[in-house]
Amino acid sequence: MLNKRLLIKNLLAHNDESSFYDKKRQLNLHTKEGKAKFLKHICALSNSNPANNSYIIVGVEDENNEIVGDDFFDDSKIQNLVNAYIDNPPRIQYENVPFPNLPKEKVVGLVTIKPKSKISSFKKGIYTILANTVFVRRGSNSIPTEEKIPFSKVNTETVISIENNSRNSIEHTLDGVQDFINNKHKDLFSKYKVFKELFVVCWAGIKKNIRNTVFYSRVDIELINEQIKLFYSAQDDVTISYDESSFTITEHIVLGINDKTSYYPLERLTITFFDNGYYKMTTQMLFEPPQYNRKMLHHIYNSNISLLKKLEKEIRLTEREKKDVLKVPSALMICYLNGFEEAKHKLIEGKNSFKKFYNPKVYVEFKEAIRVLRKMKYN
């Protein structure tokens, strides 16, 4: 069982980027350019390292390998993005790895690209990449090629050595449990559960009862053995259930218009543990968008667009408008889910205005709305 934090440290210690690993400051998957860059590296690493796992580390400065972290990224549908654009797509996995020096909401992303023998290519174009393009790695660069790519095991010994030096131990597991409960979340309700005498899951949050259901907010859930964060949210409310062989997280979002809010199930993640030291994670999208009167939504849409324009032009806002800005991202998302196609584009265009707003909660709300829309798109 690999300790993913150790794995990242060992990869970063292996000098510069190569044909089996790459590093990025952040991913940007809500623009075509960002998607194209990500897919290009997936394609190139898969083709250049077909006999072993390849890796992309997200949240690291390119110049000096400083670990700066990135936002928690829980898009389990990222494989669907790869499948949509790449022929002979590799199987990939995205994991969120916490580091002691990072804030609670920041993690290092680890993309694992599984080995495969067939050549990957783009089956359709995206941004400036044309259909049928094949990419390979040359040092730290992903470049297009028309040459035939020979099957290579050149990195096998190096990758196996790095992975073997990243194996977990009882000491790492016990230290991880104590750190989670006594240091990271000493101010919250915390608990752990051992599955199949092998796996340790820790979770923490604020408990609250709503209509006879126990919800957790400010939730942090980690699989300690592998040092990966399974779920994190400073906003959403989740329900947690488990038995002797599985752990289930059901994520809810609070949505509404005119201060009338309700809890809507968004997605269910189930982790099933097996006796042989293997586990699998399955997700099920549950979200059914709330539907509203179209005439009322027209009024809400227009008023939010007007407020967004004021933000973009940096026009001084009234005290009431400053409070209303907090609701703009979720209001535009609701409008989009009710058939206002342009609302999504307006939401994305407002990113910089939300980011510059004096209240940081507005940008958090923006990222939350984008996350929900991304989940729905790739479901």
CSV table of C-alpha atoms in Angstrom, one decimal:
chain,number,residue,atom,x,y,z
A,1,MET,CA,0.0,0.0,0.0
A,2,LEU,CA,1.5,3.3,-1.1
A,3,ASN,CA,1.8,6.3,1.1
A,4,LYS,CA,0.9,9.0,-1.4
A,5,ARG,CA,2.6,11.8,0.5
A,6,LEU,CA,5.9,9.8,0.5
A,7,LEU,CA,5.4,9.1,-3.2
A,8,ILE,CA,5.1,12.8,-4.0
A,9,LYS,CA,8.2,13.6,-2.0
A,10,ASN,CA,10.2,10.8,-3.7
A,11,LEU,CA,9.0,11.9,-7.2
A,12,LEU,CA,10.0,15.5,-6.5
A,13,ALA,CA,13.4,14.3,-5.3
A,14,HIS,CA,14.0,12.7,-8.6
A,15,ASN,CA,15.4,15.8,-10.2
A,16,ASP,CA,13.4,17.3,-13.0
A,17,GLU,CA,10.3,16.3,-14.9
A,18,SER,CA,10.8,13.3,-17.1
A,19,SER,CA,9.0,10.8,-19.3
A,20,PHE,CA,7.2,9.3,-16.3
A,21,TYR,CA,6.2,12.4,-14.3
A,22,ASP,CA,5.2,16.0,-14.7
A,23,LYS,CA,4.3,18.8,-12.2
A,24,LYS,CA,1.9,21.7,-12.4
A,25,ARG,CA,1.1,24.7,-10.3
A,26,GLN,CA,-2.6,24.1,-10.9
A,27,LEU,CA,-5.1,22.6,-13.3
A,28,ASN,CA,-7.7,24.7,-15.1
A,29,LEU,CA,-10.4,22.3,-16.4
A,30,HIS,CA,-13.2,24.8,-17.0
A,31,THR,CA,-11.6,26.3,-20.1
A,32,LYS,CA,-10.8,24.6,-23.4
A,33,GLU,CA,-7.2,25.7,-23.2
A,34,GLY,CA,-6.8,24.2,-19.8
A,35,LYS,CA,-8.5,20.9,-20.8
A,36,ALA,CA,-6.3,20.7,-23.9
A,37,LYS,CA,-3.1,21.1,-21.9
A,38,PHE,CA,-4.1,18.5,-19.3
A,39,LEU,CA,-5.1,16.0,-22.0
A,40,LYS,CA,-1.9,16.6,-23.9
A,41,HIS,CA,0.2,15.6,-20.9
A,42,ILE,CA,-1.9,12.6,-20.2
A,43,CYS,CA,-1.5,11.4,-23.8
A,44,ALA,CA,2.3,12.1,-23.8
A,45,LEU,CA,3.0,10.4,-20.5
A,46,SER,CA,0.9,7.3,-21.4
A,47,ASN,CA,2.7,6.9,-24.7
A,48,SER,CA,6.2,7.5,-23.4
A,49,ASN,CA,5.9,5.2,-20.3
A,50,PRO,CA,3.7,2.3,-21.3
A,51,ALA,CA,5.1,-0.3,-18.9
A,52,ASN,CA,4.7,1.6,-15.7
A,53,ASN,CA,2.6,4.1,-13.7
A,54,SER,CA,3.1,7.8,-14.7
A,55,TYR,CA,2.3,10.7,-12.5
A,56,ILE,CA,1.3,14.4,-12.6
A,57,ILE,CA,1.8,16.4,-9.4
A,58,VAL,CA,-0.5,19.4,-9.0
A,59,GLY,CA,0.3,22.2,-6.5
A,60,VAL,CA,4.0,22.5,-6.9
A,61,GLU,CA,6.1,25.5,-8.1
A,62,ASP,CA,8.0,24.6,-11.3
A,63,GLU,CA,11.1,26.6,-10.5
A,64,ASN,CA,12.0,25.3,-7.0
A,65,ASN,CA,9.7,22.4,-6.3
A,66,GLU,CA,8.0,24.3,-3.5
A,67,ILE,CA,4.8,22.6,-2.3
A,68,VAL,CA,2.2,25.4,-2.4
A,69,GLY,CA,-0.9,23.2,-2.8
A,70,ASP,CA,-4.1,23.7,-4.8
A,71,ASP,CA,-7.9,23.5,-4.1
A,72,PHE,CA,-9.4,20.1,-3.2
A,73,PHE,CA,-10.5,18.6,-6.5
A,74,ASP,CA,-13.2,15.9,-6.2
A,75,ASP,CA,-14.1,15.4,-9.8
A,76,SER,CA,-14.5,11.7,-10.0
A,77,LYS,CA,-15.6,12.2,-13.7
A,78,ILE,CA,-12.2,13.3,-14.9
A,79,GLN,CA,-11.8,9.9,-16.5
A,80,ASN,CA,-14.8,10.7,-18.7
A,81,LEU,CA,-13.0,13.8,-19.9
A,82,VAL,CA,-10.1,11.7,-21.0
A,83,ASN,CA,-12.3,9.1,-22.6
A,84,ALA,CA,-14.2,11.8,-24.6
A,85,TYR,CA,-11.1,13.2,-26.4
A,86,ILE,CA,-8.5,10.4,-26.4
A,87,ASP,CA,-8.5,7.2,-28.4
A,88,ASN,CA,-7.1,4.2,-26.4
A,89,PRO,CA,-7.4,6.3,-23.2
A,90,PRO,CA,-5.3,5.2,-20.2
A,91,ARG,CA,-7.0,4.6,-16.9
A,92,ILE,CA,-6.3,7.5,-14.6
A,93,GLN,CA,-6.9,8.4,-10.9
A,94,TYR,CA,-6.9,11.8,-9.2
A,95,GLU,CA,-6.1,11.9,-5.5
A,96,ASN,CA,-5.9,14.8,-3.0
A,97,VAL,CA,-2.9,14.5,-0.7
A,98,PRO,CA,-2.7,16.7,2.5
A,99,PHE,CA,0.7,18.1,3.6
A,100,PRO,CA,1.4,19.4,7.1
A,101,ASN,CA,2.6,22.9,6.0
A,102,LEU,CA,-0.5,23.6,3.9
A,103,PRO,CA,-3.8,25.2,5.1
A,104,LYS,CA,-6.6,22.8,5.7
A,105,GLU,CA,-8.4,23.6,2.5
A,106,LYS,CA,-5.2,23.1,0.3
A,107,VAL,CA,-3.9,19.8,-0.9
A,108,VAL,CA,-1.4,18.5,-3.5
A,109,GLY,CA,-3.1,16.7,-6.4
A,110,LEU,CA,-1.7,13.4,-7.6
A,111,VAL,CA,-2.8,12.1,-11.0
A,112,THR,CA,-1.8,8.5,-11.6
A,113,ILE,CA,-1.8,7.3,-15.2
A,114,LYS,CA,-1.9,3.5,-15.4
A,115,PRO,CA,0.3,1.5,-17.9
A,116,LYS,CA,-1.1,0.3,-21.2
A,117,SER,CA,0.3,-1.1,-24.4
A,118,LYS,CA,-1.7,0.7,-27.1
A,119,ILE,CA,-0.8,4.2,-28.4
A,120,SER,CA,-3.0,7.0,-27.3
A,121,SER,CA,-4.1,9.8,-29.7
A,122,PHE,CA,-6.6,12.5,-29.9
A,123,LYS,CA,-9.8,11.2,-31.6
A,124,LYS,CA,-11.2,14.8,-31.9
A,125,GLY,CA,-9.7,18.2,-31.7
A,126,ILE,CA,-9.8,20.6,-28.8
A,127,TYR,CA,-8.4,24.2,-28.6
A,128,THR,CA,-5.3,24.2,-30.9
A,129,ILE,CA,-4.8,20.4,-30.9
A,130,LEU,CA,-6.0,18.6,-34.0
A,131,ALA,CA,-7.7,15.2,-34.3
A,132,ASN,CA,-5.4,12.2,-34.7
A,133,THR,CA,-2.5,14.0,-33.0
A,134,VAL,CA,-0.1,11.8,-31.0
A,135,PHE,CA,2.0,13.3,-28.1
A,136,VAL,CA,5.2,11.9,-26.5
A,137,ARG,CA,7.5,13.2,-23.8
A,138,ARG,CA,10.9,14.7,-24.6
A,139,GLY,CA,12.5,15.5,-21.3
A,140,SER,CA,10.0,17.8,-19.5
A,141,ASN,CA,8.1,18.7,-22.7
A,142,SER,CA,5.0,17.0,-24.2
A,143,ILE,CA,5.4,17.3,-28.0
A,144,PRO,CA,3.5,16.0,-31.1
A,145,THR,CA,5.1,13.3,-33.2
A,146,GLU,CA,4.4,11.4,-36.4
A,147,GLU,CA,7.0,8.8,-35.7
A,148,LYS,CA,6.2,5.2,-34.7
A,149,ILE,CA,6.6,4.9,-31.0
A,150,PRO,CA,8.4,1.7,-29.8
A,151,PHE,CA,7.2,-0.1,-26.7
A,152,SER,CA,9.7,0.8,-23.9
A,153,LYS,CA,10.5,-0.4,-20.4
A,154,VAL,CA,13.2,2.2,-19.9
A,155,ASN,CA,11.7,3.6,-16.7
A,156,THR,CA,10.7,0.4,-15.1
A,157,GLU,CA,13.5,0.0,-12.5
A,158,THR,CA,13.3,3.7,-11.6
A,159,VAL,CA,9.5,3.8,-11.1
A,160,ILE,CA,9.5,0.5,-9.1
A,161,SER,CA,12.3,1.8,-6.9
A,162,ILE,CA,10.4,5.1,-6.2
A,163,GLU,CA,7.2,3.2,-5.4
A,164,ASN,CA,8.9,0.7,-3.2
A,165,ASN,CA,10.4,3.5,-1.1
A,166,SER,CA,6.9,5.0,-0.7
A,167,ARG,CA,5.3,2.0,1.0
A,168,ASN,CA,3.2,2.6,4.1
A,169,SER,CA,4.1,1.5,7.6
A,170,ILE,CA,2.3,1.0,11.0
A,171,GLU,CA,4.2,4.1,12.3
A,172,HIS,CA,3.0,6.3,9.4
A,173,THR,CA,-0.6,5.1,10.0
A,174,LEU,CA,-0.5,5.7,13.8
A,175,ASP,CA,1.1,9.1,13.3
A,176,GLY,CA,-1.5,10.0,10.7
A,177,VAL,CA,-4.4,9.1,13.0
A,178,GLN,CA,-3.0,11.1,15.9
A,179,ASP,CA,-2.2,14.1,13.7
A,180,PHE,CA,-5.7,14.1,12.2
A,181,ILE,CA,-7.5,14.0,15.6
A,182,ASN,CA,-5.2,15.9,17.9
A,183,ASN,CA,-3.7,18.5,15.7
A,184,LYS,CA,-5.7,19.2,12.5
A,185,HIS,CA,-9.1,18.9,14.0
A,186,LYS,CA,-8.8,19.3,17.8
A,187,ASP,CA,-11.7,21.8,17.7
A,188,LEU,CA,-14.1,19.5,15.9
A,189,PHE,CA,-15.9,16.2,16.4
A,190,SER,CA,-13.5,13.5,15.2
A,191,LYS,CA,-13.7,9.8,14.7
A,192,TYR,CA,-11.9,6.9,13.1
A,193,LYS,CA,-12.9,3.4,11.9
A,194,VAL,CA,-10.8,0.4,10.9
A,195,PHE,CA,-11.9,-1.7,8.0
A,196,LYS,CA,-10.7,-5.3,7.3
A,197,GLU,CA,-7.9,-4.8,9.9
A,198,LEU,CA,-6.0,-2.9,7.2
A,199,PHE,CA,-7.6,0.4,6.3
A,200,VAL,CA,-8.1,3.4,8.7
A,201,VAL,CA,-10.6,6.2,7.7
A,202,CYS,CA,-10.7,9.3,9.9
A,203,TRP,CA,-13.4,12.0,9.6
A,204,ALA,CA,-14.1,15.3,11.4
A,205,GLY,CA,-16.8,18.0,11.2
A,206,ILE,CA,-19.5,19.9,13.0
A,207,LYS,CA,-22.5,17.7,13.8
A,208,LYS,CA,-26.0,19.0,13.4
A,209,ASN,CA,-29.5,17.5,13.3
A,210,ILE,CA,-31.8,18.6,10.6
A,211,ARG,CA,-35.2,16.9,10.3
A,212,ASN,CA,-34.0,13.8,12.2
A,213,THR,CA,-30.9,13.4,10.0
A,214,VAL,CA,-27.3,13.9,11.2
A,215,PHE,CA,-25.3,16.2,8.9
A,216,TYR,CA,-21.7,17.2,9.1
A,217,SER,CA,-20.4,20.5,8.0
A,218,ARG,CA,-16.7,21.7,7.7
A,219,VAL,CA,-16.1,18.1,6.8
A,220,ASP,CA,-12.7,16.5,6.3
A,221,ILE,CA,-12.4,12.8,5.5
A,222,GLU,CA,-9.0,11.0,5.0
A,223,LEU,CA,-7.9,7.5,4.2
A,224,ILE,CA,-4.9,7.5,6.5
A,225,ASN,CA,-3.1,4.5,5.1
A,226,GLU,CA,-2.5,6.2,1.8
A,227,GLN,CA,-2.5,9.8,3.1
A,228,ILE,CA,-5.2,10.9,0.7
A,229,LYS,CA,-8.1,13.2,1.4
A,230,LEU,CA,-11.4,11.6,0.3
A,231,PHE,CA,-13.6,14.6,0.9
A,232,TYR,CA,-13.2,18.2,2.0
A,233,SER,CA,-15.7,21.1,2.1
A,234,ALA,CA,-15.9,24.2,4.1
A,235,GLN,CA,-19.5,24.6,3.0
A,236,ASP,CA,-21.4,21.5,2.0
A,237,ASP,CA,-23.2,19.3,4.4
A,238,VAL,CA,-22.7,15.5,4.2
A,239,THR,CA,-24.2,12.4,5.8
A,240,ILE,CA,-21.9,9.5,6.7
A,241,SER,CA,-22.8,5.8,7.0
A,242,TYR,CA,-20.7,2.7,7.3
A,243,ASP,CA,-20.7,-1.0,8.0
A,244,GLU,CA,-17.9,-3.6,8.4
A,245,SER,CA,-16.7,-3.4,4.8
A,246,SER,CA,-17.8,0.0,3.4
A,247,PHE,CA,-17.9,3.7,4.1
A,248,THR,CA,-20.4,6.0,2.4
A,249,ILE,CA,-20.4,9.8,2.0
A,250,THR,CA,-23.5,11.5,0.7
A,251,GLU,CA,-22.9,15.1,-0.2
A,252,HIS,CA,-25.8,17.6,-0.1
A,253,ILE,CA,-25.9,21.2,-1.3
A,254,VAL,CA,-28.1,24.0,0.0
A,255,LEU,CA,-29.9,25.8,-2.8
A,256,GLY,CA,-32.8,28.2,-3.0
A,257,ILE,CA,-34.2,31.5,-4.2
A,258,ASN,CA,-35.2,34.5,-2.0
A,259,ASP,CA,-33.8,33.0,1.2
A,260,LYS,CA,-36.0,29.8,0.8
A,261,THR,CA,-33.3,27.1,0.9
A,262,SER,CA,-33.5,23.3,0.9
A,263,TYR,CA,-31.0,20.4,1.1
A,264,TYR,CA,-30.5,18.6,-2.2
A,265,PRO,CA,-28.5,15.3,-2.4
A,266,LEU,CA,-25.7,15.9,-4.9
A,267,GLU,CA,-23.5,12.8,-5.1
A,268,ARG,CA,-22.9,9.5,-3.1
A,269,LEU,CA,-19.3,8.1,-2.8
A,270,THR,CA,-19.0,4.6,-1.5
A,271,ILE,CA,-15.6,3.0,-0.6
A,272,THR,CA,-15.7,-0.8,-0.4
A,273,PHE,CA,-12.9,-2.6,1.3
A,274,PHE,CA,-11.8,-6.1,0.6
A,275,ASP,CA,-9.8,-8.8,2.6
A,276,ASN,CA,-7.0,-8.8,0.1
A,277,GLY,CA,-5.9,-5.2,0.8
A,278,TYR,CA,-7.8,-3.8,-2.2
A,279,TYR,CA,-10.5,-1.2,-2.2
A,280,LYS,CA,-12.6,0.5,-4.8
A,281,MET,CA,-14.5,3.7,-4.9
A,282,THR,CA,-17.8,4.2,-6.7
A,283,THR,CA,-19.8,7.3,-7.2
A,284,GLN,CA,-23.5,7.9,-8.0
A,285,MET,CA,-24.9,11.3,-9.1
A,286,LEU,CA,-28.1,12.0,-7.2
A,287,PHE,CA,-28.7,15.7,-8.0
A,288,GLU,CA,-32.2,16.7,-9.3
A,289,PRO,CA,-32.1,20.5,-9.9
A,290,PRO,CA,-34.9,22.5,-8.3
A,291,GLN,CA,-37.3,23.9,-10.8
A,292,TYR,CA,-38.8,27.4,-10.6
A,293,ASN,CA,-41.3,29.6,-12.3
A,294,ARG,CA,-39.7,30.9,-15.4
A,295,LYS,CA,-41.2,34.4,-15.1
A,296,MET,CA,-39.7,34.8,-11.6
A,297,LEU,CA,-36.4,33.4,-12.8
A,298,HIS,CA,-36.2,36.0,-15.6
A,299,HIS,CA,-36.4,38.7,-13.0
A,300,ILE,CA,-33.8,37.0,-10.8
A,301,TYR,CA,-31.5,36.4,-13.8
A,302,ASN,CA,-31.6,40.1,-15.0
A,303,SER,CA,-31.0,41.5,-11.5
A,304,ASN,CA,-28.0,39.2,-11.0
A,305,ILE,CA,-26.6,40.1,-14.4
A,306,SER,CA,-27.0,43.8,-13.5
A,307,LEU,CA,-25.2,43.3,-10.2
A,308,LEU,CA,-22.4,41.3,-12.0
A,309,LYS,CA,-21.9,44.2,-14.5
A,310,LYS,CA,-21.5,46.6,-11.6
A,311,LEU,CA,-18.8,44.3,-10.1
A,312,GLU,CA,-17.0,44.1,-13.5
A,313,LYS,CA,-17.0,47.9,-13.8
A,314,GLU,CA,-16.1,48.3,-10.2
A,315,ILE,CA,-19.1,50.5,-9.5
A,316,ARG,CA,-19.6,51.2,-5.8
A,317,LEU,CA,-22.3,48.9,-4.3
A,318,THR,CA,-24.9,49.6,-1.6
A,319,GLU,CA,-24.8,47.6,1.6
A,320,ARG,CA,-27.7,45.5,0.4
A,321,GLU,CA,-25.9,44.8,-2.9
A,322,LYS,CA,-22.8,43.7,-1.1
A,323,LYS,CA,-24.8,41.0,0.6
A,324,ASP,CA,-26.6,40.0,-2.6
A,325,VAL,CA,-23.2,39.4,-4.3
A,326,LEU,CA,-22.8,36.3,-2.2
A,327,LYS,CA,-25.9,34.8,-3.9
A,328,VAL,CA,-24.9,35.6,-7.5
A,329,PRO,CA,-23.0,32.3,-8.2
A,330,SER,CA,-25.7,30.0,-6.9
A,331,ALA,CA,-28.5,32.1,-8.5
A,332,LEU,CA,-26.8,31.9,-11.9
A,333,MET,CA,-26.3,28.2,-11.5
A,334,ILE,CA,-30.0,27.7,-10.7
A,335,CYS,CA,-30.9,29.8,-13.8
A,336,TYR,CA,-28.7,27.6,-16.0
A,337,LEU,CA,-30.2,24.4,-14.6
A,338,ASN,CA,-33.6,25.8,-15.5
A,339,GLY,CA,-32.8,26.4,-19.1
A,340,PHE,CA,-31.0,29.8,-19.1
A,341,GLU,CA,-28.0,28.6,-21.2
A,342,GLU,CA,-26.2,32.0,-21.1
A,343,ALA,CA,-26.2,32.0,-17.3
A,344,LYS,CA,-23.2,29.5,-17.2
A,345,HIS,CA,-21.1,31.7,-19.5
A,346,LYS,CA,-21.9,34.8,-17.4
A,347,LEU,CA,-20.9,32.9,-14.3
A,348,ILE,CA,-17.5,31.8,-15.8
A,349,GLU,CA,-16.9,35.3,-17.2
A,350,GLY,CA,-17.4,36.7,-13.7
A,351,LYS,CA,-14.5,34.7,-12.2
A,352,ASN,CA,-12.1,37.6,-11.8
A,353,SER,CA,-14.7,39.9,-10.4
A,354,PHE,CA,-15.6,37.4,-7.7
A,355,LYS,CA,-12.0,36.8,-7.0
A,356,LYS,CA,-11.3,40.5,-6.5
A,357,PHE,CA,-14.3,41.1,-4.3
A,358,TYR,CA,-13.4,42.2,-0.7
A,359,ASN,CA,-15.4,39.2,0.8
A,360,PRO,CA,-13.5,36.0,0.0
A,361,LYS,CA,-16.7,33.9,0.5
A,362,VAL,CA,-17.9,35.1,-2.9
A,363,TYR,CA,-15.1,33.4,-4.7
A,364,VAL,CA,-15.7,30.2,-2.6
A,365,GLU,CA,-19.3,30.3,-3.7
A,366,PHE,CA,-18.2,30.7,-7.3
A,367,LYS,CA,-15.9,27.7,-7.1
A,368,GLU,CA,-18.6,25.7,-5.5
A,369,ALA,CA,-21.1,26.4,-8.3
A,370,ILE,CA,-18.5,25.5,-11.0
A,371,ARG,CA,-17.7,22.3,-9.2
A,372,VAL,CA,-21.4,21.2,-9.2
A,373,LEU,CA,-21.8,22.1,-12.9
A,374,ARG,CA,-18.6,20.2,-13.7
A,375,LYS,CA,-19.9,17.1,-11.9
A,376,MET,CA,-23.1,17.2,-13.8
A,377,LYS,CA,-21.4,17.7,-17.2
A,378,TYR,CA,-19.2,14.6,-16.8
A,379,ASN,CA,-21.8,12.4,-15.2
